[in-house]
PDB file of C-alpha atoms in Angstrom:
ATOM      1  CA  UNK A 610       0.000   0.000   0.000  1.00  0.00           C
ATOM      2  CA  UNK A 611       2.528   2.804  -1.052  1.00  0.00           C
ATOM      3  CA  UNK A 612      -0.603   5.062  -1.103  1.00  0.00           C
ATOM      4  CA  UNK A 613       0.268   5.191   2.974  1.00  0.00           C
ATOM      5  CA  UNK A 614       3.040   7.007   2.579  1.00  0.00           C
ATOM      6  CA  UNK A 615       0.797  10.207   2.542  1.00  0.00           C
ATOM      7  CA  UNK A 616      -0.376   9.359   5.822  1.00  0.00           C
ATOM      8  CA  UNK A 617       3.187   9.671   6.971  1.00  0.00           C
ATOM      9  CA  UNK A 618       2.757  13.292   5.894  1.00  0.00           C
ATOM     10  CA  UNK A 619       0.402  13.759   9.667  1.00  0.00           C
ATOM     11  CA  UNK A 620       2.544  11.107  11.646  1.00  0.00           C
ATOM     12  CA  UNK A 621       5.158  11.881  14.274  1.00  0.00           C
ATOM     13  CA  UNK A 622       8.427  12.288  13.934  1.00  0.00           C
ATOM     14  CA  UNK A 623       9.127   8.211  13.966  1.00  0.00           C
ATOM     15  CA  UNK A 624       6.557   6.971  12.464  1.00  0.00           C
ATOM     16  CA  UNK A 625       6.341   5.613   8.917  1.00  0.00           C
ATOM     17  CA  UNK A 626       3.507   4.754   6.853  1.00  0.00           C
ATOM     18  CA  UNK A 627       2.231   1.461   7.002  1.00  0.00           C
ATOM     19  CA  UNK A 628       3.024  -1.004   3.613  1.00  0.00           C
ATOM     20  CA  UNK A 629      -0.214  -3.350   4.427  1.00  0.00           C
ATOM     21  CA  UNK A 630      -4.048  -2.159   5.389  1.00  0.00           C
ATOM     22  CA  UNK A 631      -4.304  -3.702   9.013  1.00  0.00           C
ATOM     23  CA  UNK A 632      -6.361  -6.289  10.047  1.00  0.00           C
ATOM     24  CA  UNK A 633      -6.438  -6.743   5.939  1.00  0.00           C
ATOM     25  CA  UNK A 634      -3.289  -7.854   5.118  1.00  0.00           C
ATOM     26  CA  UNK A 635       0.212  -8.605   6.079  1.00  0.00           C
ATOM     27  CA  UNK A 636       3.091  -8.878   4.885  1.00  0.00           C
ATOM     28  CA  UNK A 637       4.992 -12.688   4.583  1.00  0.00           C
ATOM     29  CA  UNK A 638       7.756 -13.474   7.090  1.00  0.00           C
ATOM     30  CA  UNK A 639      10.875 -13.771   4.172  1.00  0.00           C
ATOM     31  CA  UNK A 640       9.577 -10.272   2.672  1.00  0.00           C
ATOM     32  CA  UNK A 641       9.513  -8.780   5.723  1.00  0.00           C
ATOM     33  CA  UNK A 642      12.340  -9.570   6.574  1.00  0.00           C
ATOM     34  CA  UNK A 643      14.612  -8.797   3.744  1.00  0.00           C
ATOM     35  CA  UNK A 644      12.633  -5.188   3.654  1.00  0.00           C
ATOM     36  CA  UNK A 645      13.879  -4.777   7.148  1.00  0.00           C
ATOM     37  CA  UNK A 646      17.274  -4.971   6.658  1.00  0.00           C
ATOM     38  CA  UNK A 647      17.349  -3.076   3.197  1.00  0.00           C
ATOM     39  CA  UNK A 648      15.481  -0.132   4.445  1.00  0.00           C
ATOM     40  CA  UNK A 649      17.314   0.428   7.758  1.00  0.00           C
ATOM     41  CA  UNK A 650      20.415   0.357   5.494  1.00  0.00           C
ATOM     42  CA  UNK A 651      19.239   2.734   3.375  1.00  0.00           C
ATOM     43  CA  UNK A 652      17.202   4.974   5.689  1.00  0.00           C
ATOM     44  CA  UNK A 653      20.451   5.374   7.907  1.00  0.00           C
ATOM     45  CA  UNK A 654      22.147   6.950   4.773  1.00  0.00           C
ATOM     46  CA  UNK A 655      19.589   9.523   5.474  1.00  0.00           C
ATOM     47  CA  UNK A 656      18.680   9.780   9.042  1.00  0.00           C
ATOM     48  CA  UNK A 657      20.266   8.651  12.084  1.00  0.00           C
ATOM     49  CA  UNK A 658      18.593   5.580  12.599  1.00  0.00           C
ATOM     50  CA  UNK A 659      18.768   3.517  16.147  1.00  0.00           C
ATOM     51  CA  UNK A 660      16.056   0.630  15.001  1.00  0.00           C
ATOM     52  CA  UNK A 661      13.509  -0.126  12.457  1.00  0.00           C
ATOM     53  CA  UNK A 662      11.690  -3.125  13.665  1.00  0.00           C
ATOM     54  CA  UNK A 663       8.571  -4.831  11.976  1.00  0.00           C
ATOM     55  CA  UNK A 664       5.295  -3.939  13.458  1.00  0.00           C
ATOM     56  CA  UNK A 665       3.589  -6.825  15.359  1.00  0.00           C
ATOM     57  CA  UNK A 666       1.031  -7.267  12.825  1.00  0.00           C
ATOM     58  CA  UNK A 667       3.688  -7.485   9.816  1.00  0.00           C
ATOM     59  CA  UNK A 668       1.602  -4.007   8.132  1.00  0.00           C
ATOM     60  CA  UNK A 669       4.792  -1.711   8.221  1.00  0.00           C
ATOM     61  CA  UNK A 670       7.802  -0.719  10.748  1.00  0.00           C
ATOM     62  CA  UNK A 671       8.794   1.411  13.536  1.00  0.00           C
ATOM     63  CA  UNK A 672      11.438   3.262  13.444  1.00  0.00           C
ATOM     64  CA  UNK A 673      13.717   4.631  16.287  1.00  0.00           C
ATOM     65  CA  UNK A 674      16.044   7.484  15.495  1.00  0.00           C
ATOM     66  CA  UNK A 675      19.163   9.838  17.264  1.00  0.00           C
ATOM     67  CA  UNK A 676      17.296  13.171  16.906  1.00  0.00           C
ATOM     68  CA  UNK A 677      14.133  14.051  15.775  1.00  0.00           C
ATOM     69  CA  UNK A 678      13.791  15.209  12.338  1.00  0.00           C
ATOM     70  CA  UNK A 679      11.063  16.602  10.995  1.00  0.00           C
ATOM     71  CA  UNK A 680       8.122  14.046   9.450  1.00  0.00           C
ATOM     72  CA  UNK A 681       8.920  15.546   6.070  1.00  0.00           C
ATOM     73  CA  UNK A 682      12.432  14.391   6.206  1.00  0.00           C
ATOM     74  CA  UNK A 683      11.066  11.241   7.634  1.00  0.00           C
ATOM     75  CA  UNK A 684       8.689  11.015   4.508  1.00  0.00           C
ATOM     76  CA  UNK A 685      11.419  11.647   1.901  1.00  0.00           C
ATOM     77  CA  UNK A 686      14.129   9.667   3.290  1.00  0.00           C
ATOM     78  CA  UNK A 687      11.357   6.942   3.312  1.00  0.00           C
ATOM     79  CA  UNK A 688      10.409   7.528   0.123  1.00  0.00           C
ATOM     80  CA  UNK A 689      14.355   7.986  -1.245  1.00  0.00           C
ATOM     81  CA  UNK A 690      14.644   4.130   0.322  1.00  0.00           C
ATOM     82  CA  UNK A 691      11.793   3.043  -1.451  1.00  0.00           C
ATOM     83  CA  UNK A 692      13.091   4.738  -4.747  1.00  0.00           C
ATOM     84  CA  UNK A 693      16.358   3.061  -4.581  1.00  0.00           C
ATOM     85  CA  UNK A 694      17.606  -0.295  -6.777  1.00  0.00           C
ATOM     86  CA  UNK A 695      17.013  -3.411  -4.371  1.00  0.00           C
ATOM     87  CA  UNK A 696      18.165  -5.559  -7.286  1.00  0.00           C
ATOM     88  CA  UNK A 697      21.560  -4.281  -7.062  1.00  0.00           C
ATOM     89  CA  UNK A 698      21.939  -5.283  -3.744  1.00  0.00           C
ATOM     90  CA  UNK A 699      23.778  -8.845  -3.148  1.00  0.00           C
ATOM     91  CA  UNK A 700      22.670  -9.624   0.081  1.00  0.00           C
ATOM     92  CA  UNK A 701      20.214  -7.771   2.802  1.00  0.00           C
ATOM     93  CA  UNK A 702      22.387  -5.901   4.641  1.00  0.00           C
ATOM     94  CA  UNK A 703      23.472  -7.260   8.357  1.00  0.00           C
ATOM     95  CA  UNK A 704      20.869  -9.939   7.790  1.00  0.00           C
TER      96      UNK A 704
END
């Protein structure tokens, strides 16, 4: 659901939009996974990132950071990540 990365616009500083409608769908366990590792690794090119970590209910991530940038930067360093060539990348990052 990349349409929720508007919502992201009106979250807090941490939060980033959701990938899955909850209670809807979810995202597999491998998927998730991989995501995980490719997104902190690119979102800490961007942001000082402490943690991304998968939601309980496998929809999207939170994300712990350093500081506390603004939800725009949070929202285009999200969207930068998403933007980015996975299929370059040999392996998920410290996966």
């Amino acid at each position: 659901m990349i349409g929720g990365v508007a919502a992201a616009e009106r979250a807090g500083p941490g939060d980033l939009p959701r990938l899955c409608q909850p209670n809807q769908e979810a995202l597999p366990t491998a998927p998730l996974h991989t995501l995980e590792h490719l997104l902190a690794g690119l979102l800490r090119e961007r942001l000082p990132v402490w943690d991304l970590s998968p939601m309980g209910c496998r929809t999207g991530f939170y994300l712990s950071v350093l500081a506390e940038p603004a939800p725009q930067e949070v929202l285009e360093a999200f969207r930068w990540s998403l933007t980015q060539d996975s299929a370059q990348a040999r392996s998920a990052p410290w996966a």
